[in-house]
């Protein structure tokens, strides 16, 4: 599979951090540091920061995403935000199925599938997160878990629509823990995801799809992870909140 066929994407996941004023400040720090990036650069921010982030990124190469979306366009879903609402404000990316949404907020493979459908129907680029718990890795069922999560989420997504899907392999045990998957572990699962895409959609689609790694990626380990043949970028939590660290990861992905 040819890595040159796809662009690396470095996406920050700010989680529940930053007020709108702080978001503007962080983006203003990031912008000059990443302006010559050889990869796509995205910041996925809390809903209340979207307006500020969109304003701060006008005319730059930094794209803005949300961290989740609901599948219905509108209705009685207190506290939710729809993909249509995101599109209407000019948001272009959205994270779908992050493990924190699955673990703490009841997201399931089926709701992830519905959210992905809505994101695609609204022209958003979706960052679909999949990943195993430590117990699942220890049981030796990582590949089965990842295949099941990915297959269910992609049900009904056409090859054309797949062009708007990025898959992020995020081992749950590595998120926010400081425990990174080794470069070999990350590449092994990313390759298994690409092999599944090949089975479902064919080689051309598998060659094209961006498969990120996420889980305690930082300025120190990014280069080794991103050098792997099947790692096409990263979804970055903690390190995306520090402009210099985030920029160092973008630089590593730009090589
Ligand atoms: C994430 O939230 O997607 C993530 C990978 O977090 P961290 O980089 O902090 O492990």
Coordinates of C-alpha atoms and ligand atoms in Angstrom, one line a residue:
X1 CA 0.0 0.0 0.0
X2 CA 1.4 3.3 -1.0
X3 CA 1.7 6.0 1.6
X4 CA 2.3 8.7 -1.0
X5 CA -1.3 8.3 -2.2
X6 CA -2.8 9.9 1.0
X7 CA -2.3 13.1 2.9
X8 CA -1.4 12.9 6.5
X9 CA -3.9 14.6 8.8
X10 CA -3.0 15.9 12.3
X11 CA -6.1 16.7 14.3
X12 CA -6.3 18.1 17.8
X13 CA -9.0 16.9 20.1
X14 CA -9.4 19.6 22.7
X15 CA -12.0 17.6 24.7
X16 CA -13.6 19.8 27.4
X17 CA -11.0 22.4 27.5
X18 CA -10.7 26.1 26.6
X19 CA -13.2 29.0 26.7
X20 CA -13.8 30.9 23.5
X21 CA -11.2 33.5 24.5
X22 CA -8.7 30.8 25.3
X23 CA -9.5 29.1 22.0
X24 CA -8.8 32.2 20.0
X25 CA -5.5 32.6 21.9
X26 CA -4.4 29.0 21.3
X27 CA -5.3 29.1 17.6
X28 CA -3.4 32.4 17.2
X29 CA -0.4 30.7 18.6
X30 CA -0.7 27.7 16.4
X31 CA -1.4 29.4 13.1
X32 CA 2.1 30.8 12.4
X33 CA 3.8 27.6 13.6
X34 CA 1.9 25.4 11.2
X35 CA 1.4 27.7 8.2
X36 CA 3.8 25.7 6.0
X37 CA 2.6 22.3 7.1
X38 CA 2.8 19.5 4.6
X39 CA -0.2 17.8 6.1
X40 CA -3.7 18.8 6.9
X41 CA -4.2 20.5 10.2
X42 CA -7.5 20.4 12.1
X43 CA -8.5 21.6 15.5
X44 CA -11.6 19.8 17.0
X45 CA -13.0 22.0 19.7
X46 CA -15.9 22.2 22.2
X47 CA -19.1 23.4 20.6
X48 CA -19.0 26.8 22.4
X49 CA -15.6 27.4 20.8
X50 CA -16.5 26.7 17.2
X51 CA -17.5 30.3 16.4
X52 CA -14.3 31.7 17.8
X53 CA -12.2 29.0 16.1
X54 CA -13.8 29.6 12.7
X55 CA -13.2 33.3 13.1
X56 CA -9.5 32.8 14.1
X57 CA -8.8 30.4 11.2
X58 CA -10.2 32.4 8.3
X59 CA -7.7 32.5 5.5
X60 CA -5.4 30.0 7.1
X61 CA -4.6 26.3 6.6
X62 CA -6.1 25.3 9.9
X63 CA -9.5 23.6 9.7
X64 CA -12.1 23.4 12.4
X65 CA -14.0 20.4 13.6
X66 CA -16.5 19.5 16.4
X67 CA -16.1 16.6 18.8
X68 CA -19.4 14.9 18.2
X69 CA -22.8 15.4 16.4
X70 CA -26.3 14.1 16.7
X71 CA -27.8 12.1 13.8
X72 CA -31.2 13.9 13.6
X73 CA -31.2 17.3 11.9
X74 CA -33.3 18.8 14.7
X75 CA -35.8 17.9 17.4
X76 CA -36.3 17.1 21.1
X77 CA -32.7 16.1 21.9
X78 CA -31.8 18.4 24.8
X79 CA -28.1 19.2 24.9
X80 CA -27.3 17.8 21.5
X81 CA -26.0 19.5 18.3
X82 CA -26.8 18.2 14.9
X83 CA -24.5 17.7 11.9
X84 CA -26.7 20.1 10.0
X85 CA -26.1 22.8 12.6
X86 CA -22.4 22.2 12.3
X87 CA -22.5 22.5 8.6
X88 CA -24.6 25.7 8.7
X89 CA -21.8 27.4 10.7
X90 CA -19.0 26.4 8.4
X91 CA -17.6 23.6 10.4
X92 CA -15.9 21.0 8.1
X93 CA -14.7 18.1 10.4
X94 CA -16.3 16.2 13.2
X95 CA -15.0 13.4 15.5
X96 CA -17.4 10.4 15.7
X97 CA -17.3 7.6 18.2
X98 CA -14.5 8.8 20.4
X99 CA -13.9 6.3 23.2
X100 CA -14.8 8.9 25.8
X101 CA -18.2 9.3 24.1
X102 CA -18.6 5.5 24.0
X103 CA -17.4 5.0 27.6
X104 CA -19.0 7.9 29.5
X105 CA -22.0 8.9 27.3
X106 CA -23.5 5.7 26.0
X107 CA -22.4 5.8 22.4
X108 CA -22.7 2.4 20.8
X109 CA -21.6 0.9 17.5
X110 CA -25.1 1.6 16.2
X111 CA -25.3 5.2 17.4
X112 CA -21.8 5.8 16.0
X113 CA -23.1 4.5 12.7
X114 CA -26.0 6.9 12.7
X115 CA -23.8 9.9 13.7
X116 CA -21.4 9.0 10.8
X117 CA -24.2 8.8 8.3
X118 CA -25.4 12.3 9.4
X119 CA -21.9 13.7 9.2
X120 CA -21.5 12.4 5.7
X121 CA -24.9 13.5 4.6
X122 CA -24.0 17.0 5.7
X123 CA -20.7 17.1 3.8
X124 CA -18.5 16.9 6.9
X125 CA -15.3 15.0 7.0
X126 CA -15.7 12.5 9.8
X127 CA -12.9 11.2 12.0
X128 CA -14.2 7.8 13.0
X129 CA -12.6 6.5 16.2
X130 CA -12.2 2.8 16.9
X131 CA -10.1 1.2 19.6
X132 CA -9.9 -1.7 22.1
X133 CA -9.9 -1.7 25.9
X134 CA -6.9 -3.1 27.6
X135 CA -8.8 -6.3 28.6
X136 CA -9.6 -6.9 25.0
X137 CA -6.0 -6.5 23.9
X138 CA -5.0 -8.9 26.7
X139 CA -7.6 -11.4 25.5
X140 CA -6.1 -11.2 22.0
X141 CA -9.3 -9.9 20.4
X142 CA -8.0 -6.5 19.3
X143 CA -8.4 -7.2 15.6
X144 CA -11.9 -8.6 16.1
X145 CA -13.0 -5.5 18.1
X146 CA -11.6 -3.1 15.6
X147 CA -13.1 -4.9 12.6
X148 CA -16.5 -5.1 14.2
X149 CA -16.5 -1.4 15.2
X150 CA -15.3 -0.3 11.8
X151 CA -17.6 -2.6 9.8
X152 CA -20.7 -1.5 11.7
X153 CA -19.9 2.2 11.5
X154 CA -19.3 2.0 7.8
X155 CA -22.5 0.1 7.0
X156 CA -24.2 1.9 4.1
X157 CA -21.3 4.2 3.4
X158 CA -20.4 4.1 -0.3
X159 CA -16.9 4.1 -1.8
X160 CA -17.4 7.7 -2.8
X161 CA -18.7 8.7 0.7
X162 CA -15.6 6.9 2.2
X163 CA -13.5 9.7 0.8
X164 CA -14.9 11.9 3.6
X165 CA -14.0 9.4 6.3
X166 CA -10.8 9.3 8.2
X167 CA -10.3 6.4 10.6
X168 CA -8.5 7.0 13.9
X169 CA -7.2 3.9 15.7
X170 CA -7.2 4.9 19.3
X171 CA -6.4 2.1 21.8
X172 CA -8.4 3.1 24.8
X173 CA -5.6 2.1 27.2
X174 CA -3.4 4.7 25.5
X175 CA -5.7 7.7 25.6
X176 CA -4.7 10.3 28.2
X177 CA -2.7 7.8 30.1
X178 CA 0.8 8.6 28.8
X179 CA 1.0 4.9 27.6
X180 CA 1.6 5.0 23.9
X181 CA 1.2 2.0 21.7
X182 CA 4.5 1.0 20.2
X183 CA 5.0 2.0 16.6
X184 CA 4.7 -1.6 15.7
X185 CA 1.4 -2.1 17.6
X186 CA 0.0 1.1 16.0
X187 CA 1.0 0.1 12.6
X188 CA -0.2 -3.5 13.0
X189 CA -3.8 -2.3 13.8
X190 CA -3.7 0.5 11.3
X191 CA -2.8 -2.1 8.7
X192 CA -5.6 -4.4 9.8
X193 CA -8.0 -1.5 9.3
X194 CA -6.6 -0.8 5.8
X195 CA -6.9 -4.5 5.0
X196 CA -10.6 -4.4 6.1
X197 CA -11.2 -1.4 3.9
X198 CA -9.6 -3.3 1.0
X199 CA -12.0 -6.2 1.7
X200 CA -15.0 -3.9 1.8
X201 CA -14.2 -1.4 -0.9
X202 CA -11.2 -2.6 -2.8
X203 CA -7.5 -1.6 -3.1
X204 CA -7.9 1.8 -4.5
X205 CA -10.1 2.9 -1.5
X206 CA -7.7 1.2 0.9
X207 CA -4.7 3.0 -0.6
X208 CA -6.5 6.4 -0.3
X209 CA -8.0 6.3 3.1
X210 CA -6.3 8.2 5.9
X211 CA -5.8 6.0 9.0
X212 CA -4.6 8.0 12.0
X213 CA -3.2 6.8 15.3
X214 CA -4.2 8.4 18.5
X215 CA -3.2 7.8 22.1
X216 CA -0.7 9.8 24.0
X217 CA 1.0 10.9 20.8
X218 CA 3.4 13.8 21.7
X219 CA 6.3 15.8 20.4
X220 CA 8.7 13.1 21.5
X221 CA 7.1 10.0 20.0
X222 CA 5.3 11.4 17.0
X223 CA 8.1 11.0 14.5
X224 CA 8.5 7.3 15.1
X225 CA 4.7 6.6 15.0
X226 CA 4.2 8.8 11.9
X227 CA 7.0 7.1 10.0
X228 CA 5.1 3.8 10.1
X229 CA 3.8 2.8 6.6
X230 CA 0.1 2.6 7.7
X231 CA 0.0 5.6 10.1
X232 CA -1.2 8.6 8.2
X233 CA -1.4 11.2 10.9
X234 CA -2.7 11.5 14.4
X235 CA -5.6 12.4 16.6
X236 CA -4.0 14.3 19.4
X237 CA -5.5 15.0 22.8
X238 CA -3.4 16.5 25.6
X239 CA -0.5 17.6 23.3
X240 CA -2.9 19.6 21.1
X241 CA -3.5 22.0 23.9
X242 CA 0.1 23.2 23.8
X243 CA 0.9 25.1 20.6
X244 CA 4.6 24.2 20.5
X245 CA 3.9 20.5 21.0
X246 CA 1.1 20.4 18.5
X247 CA 3.3 22.2 16.0
X248 CA 6.1 19.7 16.5
X249 CA 3.7 16.9 15.7
X250 CA 2.5 18.7 12.6
X251 CA 6.2 19.1 11.6
X252 CA 6.8 15.4 12.1
X253 CA 3.8 14.6 9.9
X254 CA 5.1 17.0 7.2
X255 CA 8.3 15.1 6.5
Ligands
LIG1 C1 -7.7 11.6 22.1 O1 -8.4 12.2 22.9 O2 -8.2 11.3 21.0 C2 -6.3 11.3 22.5 C3 -5.6 10.6 21.7 O3 -5.9 11.8 23.7 P1 -4.4 11.8 24.2 O4 -3.5 12.3 23.1 O5 -4.4 12.8 25.4 O6 -4.1 10.5 24.6

